[in-house]
PDB file of C-alpha atoms in Angstrom:
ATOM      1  CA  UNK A 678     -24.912  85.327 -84.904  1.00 61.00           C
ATOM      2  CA  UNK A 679     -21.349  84.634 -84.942  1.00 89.00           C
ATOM      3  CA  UNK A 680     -21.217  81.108 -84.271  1.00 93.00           C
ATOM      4  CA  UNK A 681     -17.482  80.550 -85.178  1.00 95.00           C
ATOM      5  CA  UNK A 682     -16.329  83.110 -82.643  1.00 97.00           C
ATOM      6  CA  UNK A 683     -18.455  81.834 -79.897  1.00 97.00           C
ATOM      7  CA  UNK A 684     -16.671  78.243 -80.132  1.00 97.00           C
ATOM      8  CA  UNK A 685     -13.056  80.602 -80.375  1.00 98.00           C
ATOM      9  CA  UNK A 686     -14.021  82.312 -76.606  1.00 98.00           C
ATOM     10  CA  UNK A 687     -15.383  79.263 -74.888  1.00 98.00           C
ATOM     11  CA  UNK A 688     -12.128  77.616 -75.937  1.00 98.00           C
ATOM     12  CA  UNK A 689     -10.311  80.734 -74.324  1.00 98.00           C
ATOM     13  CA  UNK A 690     -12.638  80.756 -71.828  1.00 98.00           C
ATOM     14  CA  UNK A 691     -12.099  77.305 -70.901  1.00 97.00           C
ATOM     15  CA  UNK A 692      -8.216  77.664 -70.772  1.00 97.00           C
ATOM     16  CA  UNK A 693      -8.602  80.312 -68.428  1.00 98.00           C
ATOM     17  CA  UNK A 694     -10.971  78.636 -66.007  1.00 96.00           C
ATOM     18  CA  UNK A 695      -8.653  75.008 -66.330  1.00 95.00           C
ATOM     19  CA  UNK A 696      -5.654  76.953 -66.449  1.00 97.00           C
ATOM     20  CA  UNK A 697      -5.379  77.321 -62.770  1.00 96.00           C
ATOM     21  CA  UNK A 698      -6.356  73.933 -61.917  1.00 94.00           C
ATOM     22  CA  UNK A 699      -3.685  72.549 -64.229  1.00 94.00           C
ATOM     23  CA  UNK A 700      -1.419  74.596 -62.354  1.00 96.00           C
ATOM     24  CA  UNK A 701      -1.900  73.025 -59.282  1.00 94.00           C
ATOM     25  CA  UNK A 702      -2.045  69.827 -60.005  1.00 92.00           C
ATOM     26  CA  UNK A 703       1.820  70.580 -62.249  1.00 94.00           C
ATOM     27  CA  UNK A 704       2.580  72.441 -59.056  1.00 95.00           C
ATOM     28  CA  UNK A 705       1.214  71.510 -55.729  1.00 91.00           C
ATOM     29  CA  UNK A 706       1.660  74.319 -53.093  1.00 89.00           C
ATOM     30  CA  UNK A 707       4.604  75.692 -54.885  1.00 91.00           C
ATOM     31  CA  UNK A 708       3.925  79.016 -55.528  1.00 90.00           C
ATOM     32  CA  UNK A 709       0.318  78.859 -54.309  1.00 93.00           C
ATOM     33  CA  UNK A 710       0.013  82.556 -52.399  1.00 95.00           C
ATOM     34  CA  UNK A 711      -3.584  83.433 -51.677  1.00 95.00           C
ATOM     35  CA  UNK A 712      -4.164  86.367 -54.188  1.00 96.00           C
ATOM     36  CA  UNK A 713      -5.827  88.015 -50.946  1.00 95.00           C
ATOM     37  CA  UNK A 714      -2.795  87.780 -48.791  1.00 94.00           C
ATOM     38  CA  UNK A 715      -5.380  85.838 -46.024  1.00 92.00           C
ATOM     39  CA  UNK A 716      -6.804  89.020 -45.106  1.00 94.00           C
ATOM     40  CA  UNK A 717     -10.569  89.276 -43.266  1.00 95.00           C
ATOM     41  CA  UNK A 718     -13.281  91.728 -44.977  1.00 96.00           C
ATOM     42  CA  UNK A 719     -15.719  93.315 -42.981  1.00 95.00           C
ATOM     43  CA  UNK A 720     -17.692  90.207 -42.361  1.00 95.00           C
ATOM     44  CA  UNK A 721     -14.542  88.919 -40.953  1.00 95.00           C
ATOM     45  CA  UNK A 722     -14.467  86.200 -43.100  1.00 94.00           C
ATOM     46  CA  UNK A 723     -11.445  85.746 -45.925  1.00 93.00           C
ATOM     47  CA  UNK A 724     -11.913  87.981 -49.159  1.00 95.00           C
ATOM     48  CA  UNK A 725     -11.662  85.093 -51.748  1.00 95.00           C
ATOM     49  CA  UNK A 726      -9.965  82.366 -49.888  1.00 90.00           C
ATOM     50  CA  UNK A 727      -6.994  80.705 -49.743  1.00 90.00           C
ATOM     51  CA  UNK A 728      -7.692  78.005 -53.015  1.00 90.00           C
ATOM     52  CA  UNK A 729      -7.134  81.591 -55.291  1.00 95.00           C
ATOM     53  CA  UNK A 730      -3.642  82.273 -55.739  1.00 96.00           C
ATOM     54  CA  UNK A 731      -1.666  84.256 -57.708  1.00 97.00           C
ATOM     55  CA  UNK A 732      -0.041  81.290 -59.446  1.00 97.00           C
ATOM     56  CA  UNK A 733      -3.289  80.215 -61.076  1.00 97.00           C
ATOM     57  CA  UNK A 734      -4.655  83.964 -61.814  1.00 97.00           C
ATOM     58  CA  UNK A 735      -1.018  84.743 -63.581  1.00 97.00           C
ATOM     59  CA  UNK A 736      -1.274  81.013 -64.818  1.00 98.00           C
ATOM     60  CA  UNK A 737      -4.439  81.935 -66.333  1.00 98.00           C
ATOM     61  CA  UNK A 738      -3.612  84.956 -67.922  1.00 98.00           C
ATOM     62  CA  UNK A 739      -0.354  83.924 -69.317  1.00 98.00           C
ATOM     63  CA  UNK A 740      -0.910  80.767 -70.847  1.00 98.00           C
ATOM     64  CA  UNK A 741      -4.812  82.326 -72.410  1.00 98.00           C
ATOM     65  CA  UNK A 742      -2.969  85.414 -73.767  1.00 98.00           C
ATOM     66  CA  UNK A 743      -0.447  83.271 -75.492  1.00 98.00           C
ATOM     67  CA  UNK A 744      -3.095  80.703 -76.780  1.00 98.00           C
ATOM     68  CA  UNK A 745      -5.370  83.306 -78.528  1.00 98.00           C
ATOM     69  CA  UNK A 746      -3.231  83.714 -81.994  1.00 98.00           C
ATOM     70  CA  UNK A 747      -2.995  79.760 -82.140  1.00 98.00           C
ATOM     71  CA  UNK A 748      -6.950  80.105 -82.562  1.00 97.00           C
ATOM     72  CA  UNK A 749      -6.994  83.079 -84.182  1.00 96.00           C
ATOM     73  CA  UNK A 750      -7.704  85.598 -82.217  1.00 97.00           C
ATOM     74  CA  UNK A 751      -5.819  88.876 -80.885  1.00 97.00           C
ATOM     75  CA  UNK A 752      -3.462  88.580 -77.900  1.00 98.00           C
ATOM     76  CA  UNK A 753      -5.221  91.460 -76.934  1.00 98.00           C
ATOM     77  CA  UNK A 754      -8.692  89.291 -76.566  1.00 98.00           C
ATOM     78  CA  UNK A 755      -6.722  86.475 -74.998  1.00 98.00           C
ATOM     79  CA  UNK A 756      -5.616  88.885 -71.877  1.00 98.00           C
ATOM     80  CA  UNK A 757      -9.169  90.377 -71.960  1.00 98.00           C
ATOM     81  CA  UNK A 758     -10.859  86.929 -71.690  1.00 98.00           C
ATOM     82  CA  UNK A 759      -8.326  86.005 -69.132  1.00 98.00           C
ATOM     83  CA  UNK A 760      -8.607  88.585 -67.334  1.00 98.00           C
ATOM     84  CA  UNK A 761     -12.298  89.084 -66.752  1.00 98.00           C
ATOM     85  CA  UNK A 762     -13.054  85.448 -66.414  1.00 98.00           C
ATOM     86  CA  UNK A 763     -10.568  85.574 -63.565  1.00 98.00           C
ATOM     87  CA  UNK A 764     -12.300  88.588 -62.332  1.00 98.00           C
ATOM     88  CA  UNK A 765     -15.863  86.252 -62.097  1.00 98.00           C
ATOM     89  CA  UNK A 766     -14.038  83.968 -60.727  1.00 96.00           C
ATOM     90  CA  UNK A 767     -13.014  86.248 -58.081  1.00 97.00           C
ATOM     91  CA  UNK A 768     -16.359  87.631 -57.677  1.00 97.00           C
ATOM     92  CA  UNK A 769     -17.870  84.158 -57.340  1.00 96.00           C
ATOM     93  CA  UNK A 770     -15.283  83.797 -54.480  1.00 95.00           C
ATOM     94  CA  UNK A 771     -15.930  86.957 -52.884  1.00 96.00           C
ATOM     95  CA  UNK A 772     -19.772  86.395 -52.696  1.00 96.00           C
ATOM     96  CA  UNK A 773     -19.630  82.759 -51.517  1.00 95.00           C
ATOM     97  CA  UNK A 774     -17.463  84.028 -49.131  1.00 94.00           C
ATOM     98  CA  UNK A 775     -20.124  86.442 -47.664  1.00 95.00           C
ATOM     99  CA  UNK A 776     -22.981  83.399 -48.220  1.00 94.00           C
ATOM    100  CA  UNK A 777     -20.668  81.436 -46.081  1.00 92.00           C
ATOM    101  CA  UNK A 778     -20.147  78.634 -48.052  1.00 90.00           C
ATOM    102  CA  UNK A 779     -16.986  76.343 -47.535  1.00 84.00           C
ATOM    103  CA  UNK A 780     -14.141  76.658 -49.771  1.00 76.00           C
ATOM    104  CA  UNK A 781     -14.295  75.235 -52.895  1.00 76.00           C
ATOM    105  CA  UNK A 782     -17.675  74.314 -52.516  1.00 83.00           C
ATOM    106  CA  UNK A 783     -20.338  74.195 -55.563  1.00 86.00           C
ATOM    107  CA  UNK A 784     -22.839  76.907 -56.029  1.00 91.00           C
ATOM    108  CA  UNK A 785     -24.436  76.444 -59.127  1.00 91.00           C
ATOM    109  CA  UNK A 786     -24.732  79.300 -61.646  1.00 94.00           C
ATOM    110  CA  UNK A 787     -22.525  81.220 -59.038  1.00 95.00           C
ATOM    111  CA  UNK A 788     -19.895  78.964 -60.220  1.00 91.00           C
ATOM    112  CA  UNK A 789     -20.635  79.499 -64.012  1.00 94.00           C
ATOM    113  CA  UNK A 790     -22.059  82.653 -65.131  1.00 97.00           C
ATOM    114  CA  UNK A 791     -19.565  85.477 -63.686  1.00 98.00           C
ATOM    115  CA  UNK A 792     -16.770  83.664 -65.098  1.00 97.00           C
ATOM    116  CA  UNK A 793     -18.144  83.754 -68.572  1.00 98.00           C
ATOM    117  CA  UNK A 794     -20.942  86.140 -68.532  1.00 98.00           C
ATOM    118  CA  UNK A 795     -17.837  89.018 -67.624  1.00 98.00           C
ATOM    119  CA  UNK A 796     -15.345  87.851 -70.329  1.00 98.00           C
ATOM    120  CA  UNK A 797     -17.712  87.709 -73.314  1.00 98.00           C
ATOM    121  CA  UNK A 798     -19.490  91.409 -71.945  1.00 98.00           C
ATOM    122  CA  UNK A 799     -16.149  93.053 -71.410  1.00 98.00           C
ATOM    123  CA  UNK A 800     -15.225  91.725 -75.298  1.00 98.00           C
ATOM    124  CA  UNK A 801     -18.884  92.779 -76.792  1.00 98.00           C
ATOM    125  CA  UNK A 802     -17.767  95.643 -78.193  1.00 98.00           C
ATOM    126  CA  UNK A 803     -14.204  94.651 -79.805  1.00 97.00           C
ATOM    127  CA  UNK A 804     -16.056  91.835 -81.416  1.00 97.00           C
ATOM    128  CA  UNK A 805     -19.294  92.941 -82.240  1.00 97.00           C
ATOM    129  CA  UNK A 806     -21.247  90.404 -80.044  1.00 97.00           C
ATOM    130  CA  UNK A 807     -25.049  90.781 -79.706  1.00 97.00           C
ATOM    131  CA  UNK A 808     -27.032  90.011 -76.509  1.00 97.00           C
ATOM    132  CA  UNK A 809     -28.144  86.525 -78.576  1.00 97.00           C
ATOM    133  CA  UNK A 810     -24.254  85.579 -78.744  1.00 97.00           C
ATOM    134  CA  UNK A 811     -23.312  86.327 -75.313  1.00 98.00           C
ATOM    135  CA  UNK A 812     -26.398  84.251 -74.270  1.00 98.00           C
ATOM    136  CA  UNK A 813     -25.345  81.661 -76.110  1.00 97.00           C
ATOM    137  CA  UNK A 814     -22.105  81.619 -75.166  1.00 98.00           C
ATOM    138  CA  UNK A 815     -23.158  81.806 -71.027  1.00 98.00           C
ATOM    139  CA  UNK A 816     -25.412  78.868 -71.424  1.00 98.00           C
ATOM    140  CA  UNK A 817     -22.802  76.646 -73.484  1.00 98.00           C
ATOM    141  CA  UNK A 818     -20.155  77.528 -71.288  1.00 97.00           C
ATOM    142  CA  UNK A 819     -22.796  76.865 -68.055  1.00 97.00           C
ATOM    143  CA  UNK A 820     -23.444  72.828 -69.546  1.00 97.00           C
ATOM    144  CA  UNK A 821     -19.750  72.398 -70.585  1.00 96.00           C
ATOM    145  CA  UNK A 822     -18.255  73.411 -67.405  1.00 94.00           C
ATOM    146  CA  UNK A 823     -20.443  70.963 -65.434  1.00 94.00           C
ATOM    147  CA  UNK A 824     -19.663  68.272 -67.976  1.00 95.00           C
ATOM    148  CA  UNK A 825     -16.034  68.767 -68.500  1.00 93.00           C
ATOM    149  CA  UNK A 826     -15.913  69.196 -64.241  1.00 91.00           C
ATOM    150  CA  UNK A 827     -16.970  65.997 -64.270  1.00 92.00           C
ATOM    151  CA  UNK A 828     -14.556  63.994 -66.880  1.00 92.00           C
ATOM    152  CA  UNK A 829     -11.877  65.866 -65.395  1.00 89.00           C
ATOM    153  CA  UNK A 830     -12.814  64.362 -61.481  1.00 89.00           C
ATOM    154  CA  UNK A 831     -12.882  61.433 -63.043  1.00 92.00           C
ATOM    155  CA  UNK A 832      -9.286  61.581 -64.327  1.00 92.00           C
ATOM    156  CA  UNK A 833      -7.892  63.265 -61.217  1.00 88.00           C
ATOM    157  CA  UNK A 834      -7.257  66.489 -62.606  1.00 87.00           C
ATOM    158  CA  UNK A 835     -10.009  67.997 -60.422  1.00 85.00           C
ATOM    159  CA  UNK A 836      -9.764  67.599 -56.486  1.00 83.00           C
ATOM    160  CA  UNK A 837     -13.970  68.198 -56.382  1.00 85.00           C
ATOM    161  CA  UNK A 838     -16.843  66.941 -59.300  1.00 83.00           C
ATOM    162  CA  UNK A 839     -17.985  70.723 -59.624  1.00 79.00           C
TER     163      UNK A 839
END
């Protein structure tokens, strides 16, 4: 089990989910462009929705990609993390999109697993993860995200508990 590097991609993988929320809070609807350009799928309802923007996905990436040398890790595995957590995000988006849920609303697990389950599968192979460490990782991610949700509500950074 590599313990050590689980604790190194949560820590990306919680810059890249907070990333984007820090953003809008630093910049309010400045530069917040719905990443789907407001356009209907099939279902005619929005693709992601208007809360994700390109600001926070390049936010995300950016500032995650830039981080990962200052905890030792490749630049590479900062933009790969990034990337794919924004990627569950997106999915998470699209799907409670189709389930008709409101905007920014909570859907447990939904909320959680595609935006780390993606990042630490799409790194399993450049670091050697097992199924045990990616399992891990999910369900420590899955607790701190609903805890951290929380304390950061409580501060203001959040807009929603969840």
């Amino acid at each position: 089990m590599h313990f050590l590097l689980i604790l190194q991609l949560l820590a990306l993988l919680t810059l890249a989910n907070g990333t984007p929320i820090v953003a809008k809070k630093i910049f309010g609807l400045r530069f917040a462009r719905p990443l789907d350009g407001g356009i209907k799928f099939l279902d005619r309802r929005p693709l992601f929705g208007h809360s994700k923007t390109i600001r926070g996905i390049t936010a995300s990436i950016l500032i995650t990609t830039a981080s990962a040398p200052l905890i030792g890790l490749d630049l590479t595995i900062g933009a790969i993390v990034a990337g794919a957590a924004m990627a569950g995000d997106l999915f998470s988006s699209f799907v409670k999109r189709r389930l008709n849920f409101p905007p920014s609303s909570q859907a447990l697990c939904l909320d959680q697993v595609p935006e780390s389950l993606f990042p630490m599968l799409a790194c399993r192979d450049l670091l050697s993860l097992t199924i045990a460490d990616i399992a891990l990782g999910v369900g420590i991610f899955f607790i701190g995200e609903l805890i951290l949700s929380r304390l950061l509500y409580k501060v203001h950074v959040r807009d929603e508990p969840y």
